[in-house]
PDB file of C-alpha atoms in Angstrom:
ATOM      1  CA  UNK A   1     307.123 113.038 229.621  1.00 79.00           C
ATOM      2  CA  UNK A   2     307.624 110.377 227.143  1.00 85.00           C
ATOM      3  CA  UNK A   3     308.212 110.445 223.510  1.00 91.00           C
ATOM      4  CA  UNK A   4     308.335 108.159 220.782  1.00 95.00           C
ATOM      5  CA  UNK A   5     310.337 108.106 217.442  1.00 96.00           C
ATOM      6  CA  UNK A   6     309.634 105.725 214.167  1.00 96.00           C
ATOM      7  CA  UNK A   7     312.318 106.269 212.381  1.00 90.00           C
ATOM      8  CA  UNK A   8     310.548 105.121 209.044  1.00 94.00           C
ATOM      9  CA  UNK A   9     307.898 107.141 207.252  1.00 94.00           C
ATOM     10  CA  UNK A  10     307.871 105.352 204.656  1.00 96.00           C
ATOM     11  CA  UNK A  11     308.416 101.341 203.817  1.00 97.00           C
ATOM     12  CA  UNK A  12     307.945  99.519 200.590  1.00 97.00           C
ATOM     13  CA  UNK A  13     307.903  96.094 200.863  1.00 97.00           C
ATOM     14  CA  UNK A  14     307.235  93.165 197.994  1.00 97.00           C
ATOM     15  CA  UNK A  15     304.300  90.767 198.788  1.00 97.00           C
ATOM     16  CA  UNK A  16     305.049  87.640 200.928  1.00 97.00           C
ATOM     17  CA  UNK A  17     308.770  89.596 201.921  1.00 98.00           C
ATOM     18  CA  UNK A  18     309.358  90.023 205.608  1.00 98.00           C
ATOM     19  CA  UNK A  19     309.094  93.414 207.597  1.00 98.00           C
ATOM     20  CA  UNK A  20     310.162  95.424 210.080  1.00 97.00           C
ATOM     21  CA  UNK A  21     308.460  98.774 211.327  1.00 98.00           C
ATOM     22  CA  UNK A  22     311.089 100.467 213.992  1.00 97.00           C
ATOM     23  CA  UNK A  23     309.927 102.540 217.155  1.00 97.00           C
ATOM     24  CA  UNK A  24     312.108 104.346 220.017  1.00 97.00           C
ATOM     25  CA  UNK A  25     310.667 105.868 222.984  1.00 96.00           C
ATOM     26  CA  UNK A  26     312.337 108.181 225.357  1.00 93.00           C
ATOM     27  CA  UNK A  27     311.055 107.992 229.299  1.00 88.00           C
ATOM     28  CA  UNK A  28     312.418 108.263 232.557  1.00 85.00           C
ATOM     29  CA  UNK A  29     309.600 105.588 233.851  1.00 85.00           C
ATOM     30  CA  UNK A  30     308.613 102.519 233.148  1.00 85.00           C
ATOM     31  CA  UNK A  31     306.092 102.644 230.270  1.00 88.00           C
ATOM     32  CA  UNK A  32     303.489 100.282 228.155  1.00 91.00           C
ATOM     33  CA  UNK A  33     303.821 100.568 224.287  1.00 94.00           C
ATOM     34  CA  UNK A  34     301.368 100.053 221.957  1.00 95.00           C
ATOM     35  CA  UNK A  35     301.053  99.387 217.615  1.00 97.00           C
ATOM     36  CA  UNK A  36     298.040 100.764 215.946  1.00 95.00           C
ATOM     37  CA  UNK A  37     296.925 100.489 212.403  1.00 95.00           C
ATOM     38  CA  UNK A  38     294.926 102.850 210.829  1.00 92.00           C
ATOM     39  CA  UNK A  39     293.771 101.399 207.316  1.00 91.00           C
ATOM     40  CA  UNK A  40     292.742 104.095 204.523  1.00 85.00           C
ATOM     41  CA  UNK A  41     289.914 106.439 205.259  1.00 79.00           C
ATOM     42  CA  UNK A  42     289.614 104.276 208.745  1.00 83.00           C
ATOM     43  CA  UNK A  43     290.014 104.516 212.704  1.00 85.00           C
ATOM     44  CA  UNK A  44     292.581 103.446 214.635  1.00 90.00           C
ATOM     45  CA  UNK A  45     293.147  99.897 215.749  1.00 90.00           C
ATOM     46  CA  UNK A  46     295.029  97.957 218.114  1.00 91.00           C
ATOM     47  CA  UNK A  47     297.750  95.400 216.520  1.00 95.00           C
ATOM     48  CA  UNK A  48     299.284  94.679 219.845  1.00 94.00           C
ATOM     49  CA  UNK A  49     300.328  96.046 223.215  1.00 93.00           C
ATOM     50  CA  UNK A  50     303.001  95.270 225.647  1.00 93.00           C
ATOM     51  CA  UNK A  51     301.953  95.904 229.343  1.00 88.00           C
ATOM     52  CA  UNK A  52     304.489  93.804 231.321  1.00 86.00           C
ATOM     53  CA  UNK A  53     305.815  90.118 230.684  1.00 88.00           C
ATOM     54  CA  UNK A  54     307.387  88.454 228.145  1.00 91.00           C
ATOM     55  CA  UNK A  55     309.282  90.958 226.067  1.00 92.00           C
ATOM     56  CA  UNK A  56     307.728  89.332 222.633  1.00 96.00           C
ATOM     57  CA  UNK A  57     304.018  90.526 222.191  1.00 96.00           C
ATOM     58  CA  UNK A  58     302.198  88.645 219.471  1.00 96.00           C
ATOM     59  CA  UNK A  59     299.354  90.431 218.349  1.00 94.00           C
ATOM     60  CA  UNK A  60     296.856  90.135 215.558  1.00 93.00           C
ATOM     61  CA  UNK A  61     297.349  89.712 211.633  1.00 93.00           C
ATOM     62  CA  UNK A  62     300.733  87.865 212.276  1.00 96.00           C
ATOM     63  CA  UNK A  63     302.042  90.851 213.483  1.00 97.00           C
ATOM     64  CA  UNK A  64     304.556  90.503 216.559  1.00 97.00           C
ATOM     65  CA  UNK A  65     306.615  92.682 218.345  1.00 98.00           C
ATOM     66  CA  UNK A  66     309.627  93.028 220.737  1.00 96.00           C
ATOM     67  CA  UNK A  67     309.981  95.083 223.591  1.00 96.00           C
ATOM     68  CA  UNK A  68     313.443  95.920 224.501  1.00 95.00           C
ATOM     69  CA  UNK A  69     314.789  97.852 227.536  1.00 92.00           C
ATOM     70  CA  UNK A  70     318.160  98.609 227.348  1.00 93.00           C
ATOM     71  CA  UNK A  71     317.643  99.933 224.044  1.00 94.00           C
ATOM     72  CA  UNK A  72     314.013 101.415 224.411  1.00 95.00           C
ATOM     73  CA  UNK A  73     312.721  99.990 221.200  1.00 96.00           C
ATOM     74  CA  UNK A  74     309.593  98.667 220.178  1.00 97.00           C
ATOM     75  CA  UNK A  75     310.186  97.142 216.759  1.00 98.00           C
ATOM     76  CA  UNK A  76     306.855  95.658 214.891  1.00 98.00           C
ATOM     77  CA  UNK A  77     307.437  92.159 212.583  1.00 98.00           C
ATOM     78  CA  UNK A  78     305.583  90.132 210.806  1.00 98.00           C
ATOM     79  CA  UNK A  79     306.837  87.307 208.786  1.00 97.00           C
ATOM     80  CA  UNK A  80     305.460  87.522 205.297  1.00 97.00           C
ATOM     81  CA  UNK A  81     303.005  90.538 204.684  1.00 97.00           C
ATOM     82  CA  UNK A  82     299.995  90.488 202.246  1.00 96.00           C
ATOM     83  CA  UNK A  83     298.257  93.183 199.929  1.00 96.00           C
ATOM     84  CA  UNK A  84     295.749  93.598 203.023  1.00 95.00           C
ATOM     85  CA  UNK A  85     298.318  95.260 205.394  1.00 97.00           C
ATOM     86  CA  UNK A  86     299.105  97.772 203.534  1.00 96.00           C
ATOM     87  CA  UNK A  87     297.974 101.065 206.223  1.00 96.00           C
ATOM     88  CA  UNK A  88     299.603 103.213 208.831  1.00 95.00           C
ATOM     89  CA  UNK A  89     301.144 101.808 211.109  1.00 97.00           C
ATOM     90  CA  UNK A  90     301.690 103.789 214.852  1.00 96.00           C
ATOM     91  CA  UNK A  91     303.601 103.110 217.584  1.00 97.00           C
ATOM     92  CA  UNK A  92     302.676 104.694 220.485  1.00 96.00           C
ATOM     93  CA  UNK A  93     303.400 105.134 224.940  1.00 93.00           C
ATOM     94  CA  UNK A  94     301.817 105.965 228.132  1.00 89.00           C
ATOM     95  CA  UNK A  95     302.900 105.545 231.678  1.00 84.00           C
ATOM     96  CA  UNK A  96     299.529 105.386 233.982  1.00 72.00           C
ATOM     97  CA  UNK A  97     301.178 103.962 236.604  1.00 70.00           C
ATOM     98  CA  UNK A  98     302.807 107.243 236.920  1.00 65.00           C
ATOM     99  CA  UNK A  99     300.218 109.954 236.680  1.00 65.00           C
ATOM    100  CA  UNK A 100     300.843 110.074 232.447  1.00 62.00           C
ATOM    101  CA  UNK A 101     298.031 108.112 231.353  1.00 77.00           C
ATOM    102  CA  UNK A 102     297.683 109.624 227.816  1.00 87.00           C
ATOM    103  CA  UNK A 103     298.961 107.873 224.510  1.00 91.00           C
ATOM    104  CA  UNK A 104     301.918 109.713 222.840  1.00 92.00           C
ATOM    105  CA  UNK A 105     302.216 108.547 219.039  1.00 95.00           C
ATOM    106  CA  UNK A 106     304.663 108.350 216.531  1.00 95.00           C
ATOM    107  CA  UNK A 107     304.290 110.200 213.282  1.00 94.00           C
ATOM    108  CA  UNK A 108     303.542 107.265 211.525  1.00 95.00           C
ATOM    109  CA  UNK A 109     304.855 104.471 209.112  1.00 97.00           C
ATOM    110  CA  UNK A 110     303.261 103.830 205.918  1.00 96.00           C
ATOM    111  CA  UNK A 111     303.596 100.359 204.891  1.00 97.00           C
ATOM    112  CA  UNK A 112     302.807  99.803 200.858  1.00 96.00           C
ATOM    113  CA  UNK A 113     302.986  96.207 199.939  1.00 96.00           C
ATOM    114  CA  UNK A 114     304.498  95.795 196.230  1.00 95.00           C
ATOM    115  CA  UNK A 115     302.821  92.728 194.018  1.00 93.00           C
TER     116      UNK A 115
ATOM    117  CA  UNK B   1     283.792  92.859 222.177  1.00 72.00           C
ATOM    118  CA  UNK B   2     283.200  96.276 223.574  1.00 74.00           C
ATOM    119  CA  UNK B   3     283.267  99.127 221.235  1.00 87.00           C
ATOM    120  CA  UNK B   4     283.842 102.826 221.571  1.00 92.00           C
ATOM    121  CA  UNK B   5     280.978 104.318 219.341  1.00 94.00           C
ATOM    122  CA  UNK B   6     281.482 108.281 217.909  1.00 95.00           C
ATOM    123  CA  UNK B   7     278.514 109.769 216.159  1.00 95.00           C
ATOM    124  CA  UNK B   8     278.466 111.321 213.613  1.00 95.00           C
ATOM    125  CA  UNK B   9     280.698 109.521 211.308  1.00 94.00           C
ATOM    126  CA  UNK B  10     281.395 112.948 209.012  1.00 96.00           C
ATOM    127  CA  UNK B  11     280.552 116.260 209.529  1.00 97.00           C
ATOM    128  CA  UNK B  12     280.352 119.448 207.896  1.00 97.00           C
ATOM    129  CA  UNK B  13     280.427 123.085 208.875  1.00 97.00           C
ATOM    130  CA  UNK B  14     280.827 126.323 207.997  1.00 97.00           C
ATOM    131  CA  UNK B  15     283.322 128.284 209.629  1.00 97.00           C
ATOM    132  CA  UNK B  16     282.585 129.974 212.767  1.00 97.00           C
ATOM    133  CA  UNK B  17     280.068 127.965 213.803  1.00 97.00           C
ATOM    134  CA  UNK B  18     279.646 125.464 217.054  1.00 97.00           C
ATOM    135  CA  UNK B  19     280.065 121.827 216.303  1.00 98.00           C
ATOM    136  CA  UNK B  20     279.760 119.014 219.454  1.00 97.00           C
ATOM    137  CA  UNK B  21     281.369 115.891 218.366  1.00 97.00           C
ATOM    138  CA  UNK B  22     279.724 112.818 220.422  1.00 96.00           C
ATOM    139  CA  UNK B  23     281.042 109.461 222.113  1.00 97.00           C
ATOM    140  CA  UNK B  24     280.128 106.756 223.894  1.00 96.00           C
ATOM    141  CA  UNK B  25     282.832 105.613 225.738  1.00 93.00           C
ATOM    142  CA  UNK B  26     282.824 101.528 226.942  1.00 89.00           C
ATOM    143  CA  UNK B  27     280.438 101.382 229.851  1.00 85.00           C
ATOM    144  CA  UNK B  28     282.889 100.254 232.997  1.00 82.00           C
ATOM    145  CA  UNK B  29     285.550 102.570 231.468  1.00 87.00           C
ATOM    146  CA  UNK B  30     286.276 105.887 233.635  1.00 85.00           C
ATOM    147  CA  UNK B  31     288.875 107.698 231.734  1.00 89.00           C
ATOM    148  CA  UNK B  32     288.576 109.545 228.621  1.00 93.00           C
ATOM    149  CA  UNK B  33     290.628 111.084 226.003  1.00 95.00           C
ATOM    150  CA  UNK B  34     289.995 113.248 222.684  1.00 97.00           C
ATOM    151  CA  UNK B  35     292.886 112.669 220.040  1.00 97.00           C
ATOM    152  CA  UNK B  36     292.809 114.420 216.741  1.00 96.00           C
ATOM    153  CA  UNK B  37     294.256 113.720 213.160  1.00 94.00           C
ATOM    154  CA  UNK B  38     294.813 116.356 211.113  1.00 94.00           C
ATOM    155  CA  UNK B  39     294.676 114.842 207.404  1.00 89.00           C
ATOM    156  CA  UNK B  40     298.242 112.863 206.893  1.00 85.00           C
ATOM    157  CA  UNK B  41     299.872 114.014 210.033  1.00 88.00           C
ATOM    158  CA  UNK B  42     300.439 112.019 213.398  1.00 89.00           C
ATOM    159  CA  UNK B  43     297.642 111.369 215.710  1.00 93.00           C
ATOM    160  CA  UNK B  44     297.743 114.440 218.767  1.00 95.00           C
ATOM    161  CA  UNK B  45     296.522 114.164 222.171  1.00 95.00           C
ATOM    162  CA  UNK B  46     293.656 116.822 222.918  1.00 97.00           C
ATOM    163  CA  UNK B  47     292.205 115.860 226.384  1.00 96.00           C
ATOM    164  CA  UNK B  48     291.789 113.280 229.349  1.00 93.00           C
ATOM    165  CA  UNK B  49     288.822 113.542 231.701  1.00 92.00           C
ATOM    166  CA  UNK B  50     288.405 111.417 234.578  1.00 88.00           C
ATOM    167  CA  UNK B  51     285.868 111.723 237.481  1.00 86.00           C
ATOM    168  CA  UNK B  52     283.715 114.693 235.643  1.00 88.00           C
ATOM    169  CA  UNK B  53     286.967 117.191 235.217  1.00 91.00           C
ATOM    170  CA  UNK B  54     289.803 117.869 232.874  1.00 93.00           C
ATOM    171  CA  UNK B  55     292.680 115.918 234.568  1.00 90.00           C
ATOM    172  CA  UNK B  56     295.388 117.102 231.799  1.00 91.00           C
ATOM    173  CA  UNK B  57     295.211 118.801 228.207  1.00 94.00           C
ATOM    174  CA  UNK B  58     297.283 119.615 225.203  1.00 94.00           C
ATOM    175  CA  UNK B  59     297.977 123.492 223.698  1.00 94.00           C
ATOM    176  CA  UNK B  60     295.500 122.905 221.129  1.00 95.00           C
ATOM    177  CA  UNK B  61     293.178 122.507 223.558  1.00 96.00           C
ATOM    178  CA  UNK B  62     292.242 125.976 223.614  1.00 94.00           C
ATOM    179  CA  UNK B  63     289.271 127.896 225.018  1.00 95.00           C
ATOM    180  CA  UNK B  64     287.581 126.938 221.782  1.00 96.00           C
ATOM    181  CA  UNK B  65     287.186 123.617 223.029  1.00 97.00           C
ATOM    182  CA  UNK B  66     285.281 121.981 225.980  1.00 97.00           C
ATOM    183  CA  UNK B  67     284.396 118.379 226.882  1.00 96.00           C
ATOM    184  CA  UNK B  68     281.263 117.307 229.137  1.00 94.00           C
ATOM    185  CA  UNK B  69     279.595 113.950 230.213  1.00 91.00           C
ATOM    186  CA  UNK B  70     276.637 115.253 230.073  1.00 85.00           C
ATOM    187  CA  UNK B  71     274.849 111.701 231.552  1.00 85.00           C
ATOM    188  CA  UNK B  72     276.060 108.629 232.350  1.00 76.00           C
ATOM    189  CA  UNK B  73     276.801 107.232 228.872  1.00 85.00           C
ATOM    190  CA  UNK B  74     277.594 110.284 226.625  1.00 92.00           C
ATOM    191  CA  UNK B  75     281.360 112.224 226.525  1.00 95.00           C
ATOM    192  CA  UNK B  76     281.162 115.133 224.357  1.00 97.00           C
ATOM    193  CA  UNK B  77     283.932 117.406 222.707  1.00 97.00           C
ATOM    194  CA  UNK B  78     282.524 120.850 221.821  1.00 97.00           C
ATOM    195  CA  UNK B  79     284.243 123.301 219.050  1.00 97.00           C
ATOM    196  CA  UNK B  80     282.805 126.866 219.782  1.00 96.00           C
ATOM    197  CA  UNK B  81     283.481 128.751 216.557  1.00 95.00           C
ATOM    198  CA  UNK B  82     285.375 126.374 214.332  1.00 97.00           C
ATOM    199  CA  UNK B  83     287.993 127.527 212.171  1.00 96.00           C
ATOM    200  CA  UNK B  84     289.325 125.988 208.985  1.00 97.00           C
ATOM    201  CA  UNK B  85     292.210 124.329 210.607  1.00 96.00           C
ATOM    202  CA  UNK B  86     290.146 122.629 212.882  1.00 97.00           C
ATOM    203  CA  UNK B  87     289.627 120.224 209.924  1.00 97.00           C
ATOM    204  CA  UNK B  88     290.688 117.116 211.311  1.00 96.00           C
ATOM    205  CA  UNK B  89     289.794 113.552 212.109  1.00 95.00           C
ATOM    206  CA  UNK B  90     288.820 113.436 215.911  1.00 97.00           C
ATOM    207  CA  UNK B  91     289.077 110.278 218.009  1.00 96.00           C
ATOM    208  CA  UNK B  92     287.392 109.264 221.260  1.00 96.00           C
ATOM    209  CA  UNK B  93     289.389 106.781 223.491  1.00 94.00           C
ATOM    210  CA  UNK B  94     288.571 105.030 226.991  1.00 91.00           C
ATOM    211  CA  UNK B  95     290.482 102.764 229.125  1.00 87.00           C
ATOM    212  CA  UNK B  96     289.783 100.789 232.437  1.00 79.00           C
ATOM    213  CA  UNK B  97     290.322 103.196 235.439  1.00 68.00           C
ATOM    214  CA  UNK B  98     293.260 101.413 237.737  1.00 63.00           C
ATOM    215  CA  UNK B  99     296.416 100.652 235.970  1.00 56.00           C
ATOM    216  CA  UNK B 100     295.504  97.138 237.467  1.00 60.00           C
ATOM    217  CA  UNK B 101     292.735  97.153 235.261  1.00 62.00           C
ATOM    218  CA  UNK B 102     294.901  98.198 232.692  1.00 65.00           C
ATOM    219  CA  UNK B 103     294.122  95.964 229.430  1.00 70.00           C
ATOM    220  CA  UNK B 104     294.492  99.613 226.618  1.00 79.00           C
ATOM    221  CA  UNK B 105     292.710 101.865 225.106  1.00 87.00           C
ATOM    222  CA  UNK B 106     289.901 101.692 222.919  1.00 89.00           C
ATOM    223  CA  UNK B 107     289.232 104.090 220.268  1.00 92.00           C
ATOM    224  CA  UNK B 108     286.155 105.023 218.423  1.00 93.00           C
ATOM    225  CA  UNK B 109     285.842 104.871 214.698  1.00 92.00           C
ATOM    226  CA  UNK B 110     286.216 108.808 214.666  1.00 94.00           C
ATOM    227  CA  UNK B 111     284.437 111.529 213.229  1.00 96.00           C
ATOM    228  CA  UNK B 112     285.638 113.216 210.320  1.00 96.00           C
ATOM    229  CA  UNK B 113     285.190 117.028 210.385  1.00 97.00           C
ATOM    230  CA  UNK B 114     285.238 119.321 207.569  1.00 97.00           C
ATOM    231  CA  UNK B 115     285.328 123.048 208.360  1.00 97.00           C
ATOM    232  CA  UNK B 116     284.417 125.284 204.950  1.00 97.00           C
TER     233      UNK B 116
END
């Protein structure tokens, strides 16, 4: 079974400052990880997702990420952030490949964005 | 782009009575999934269902719940007597069905339902 751990629940951040959202995940296979945002009162949406390749996933609203093995982390950047991404951020796992095709998600990091 | 669409957007019940949540997954997708959200908490896997059967669920998942594809567009997720903590936002999800294939999952919009 996998698991995944964001160490941050909650992140204040000034406008235009840089960010990072961490995420650890625990598995015995070989996994794909995923960022969602969930804005306020909204659904869940897909930032970015890192299925195989090149460990640096960029993914949408300047938002990046790095996959690394050897220290199963998933960390979430983005450069400068604006009043707009201020949400929920959640990192989440699967393994299809290996019969555990379901998403496991974090508990969550809330990103506010300070003016 | 293809969307996951979950009807309806809110809904309302009183306690104790049968609610069937509706989504329709993308249309070459074969697996599905039912997440929930309970208000502020993480988001909780409910249910997969691939080739017209369960193929894994979560505790909460309880006989008070069933899913169905009742046609060939429609993947439903059925509360029989709804209780209070049932309150929740509830997801749909699909993906692609060979890791191959594999590009994520899509979620719907969600519905949000209030049990009273």
């Amino acid at each position: 079974a996998q698991s995944v751990t964001q160490l941050d629940s909650q992140v204040p951040v000034f406008e235009e400052a840089p960010v990072e959202l961490r995420c650890n995940y625990s598995s015995s296979v070989s996994v794909y990880l995923f960022w969602y945002v969930q804005y306020p009162n909204q659904g869940l949406q897909l930032l970015l997702k890192y299925l195989s390749g090149s460990t640096l996933v960029k993914g949408i609203n300047g938002f990046e990420a790095e996959f690394n093995k050897s220290q199963t982390s998933f960390h979430l950047r983005k450069p400068s952030v604006h009043i707009s991404d201020t949400a929920e951020y959640f990192c989440a796992v699967s393994a299809p490949w290996f019969g555990n095709e379901k998403l496991t998600f974090g508990t969550g990091t809330r990103l506010t964005i300070i003016p | 782009e293809p969307e996951v669409t979950q009807t309806p957007s809110h809904q309302v019940t009183q306690m104790g009575q049968e609610v069937i949540l509706r989504c329709v997954p993308i249309s070459n997708h074969l697996y599905f999934y039912w997440y929930r959200q309970i208000l502020g908490q993480k988001v909780e896997f409910l249910v997969s269902f691939y080739n017209n059967e369960i193929s894994e669920k979560s505790e909460i998942f309880d006989d008070q719940f069933s899913v169905e594809r009742p046609d060939g567009s429609n993947f439903t997720l059925k509360i029989r007597s709804t209780k209070l903590e049932d309150s929740a936002m509830y997801f749909c999800a699909s993906r692609a069905k060979q890791p191959g294939q594999f590009r994520g999952y899509t979620f719907g919009s969600g519905t949000r339902l209030t049990v009273v």
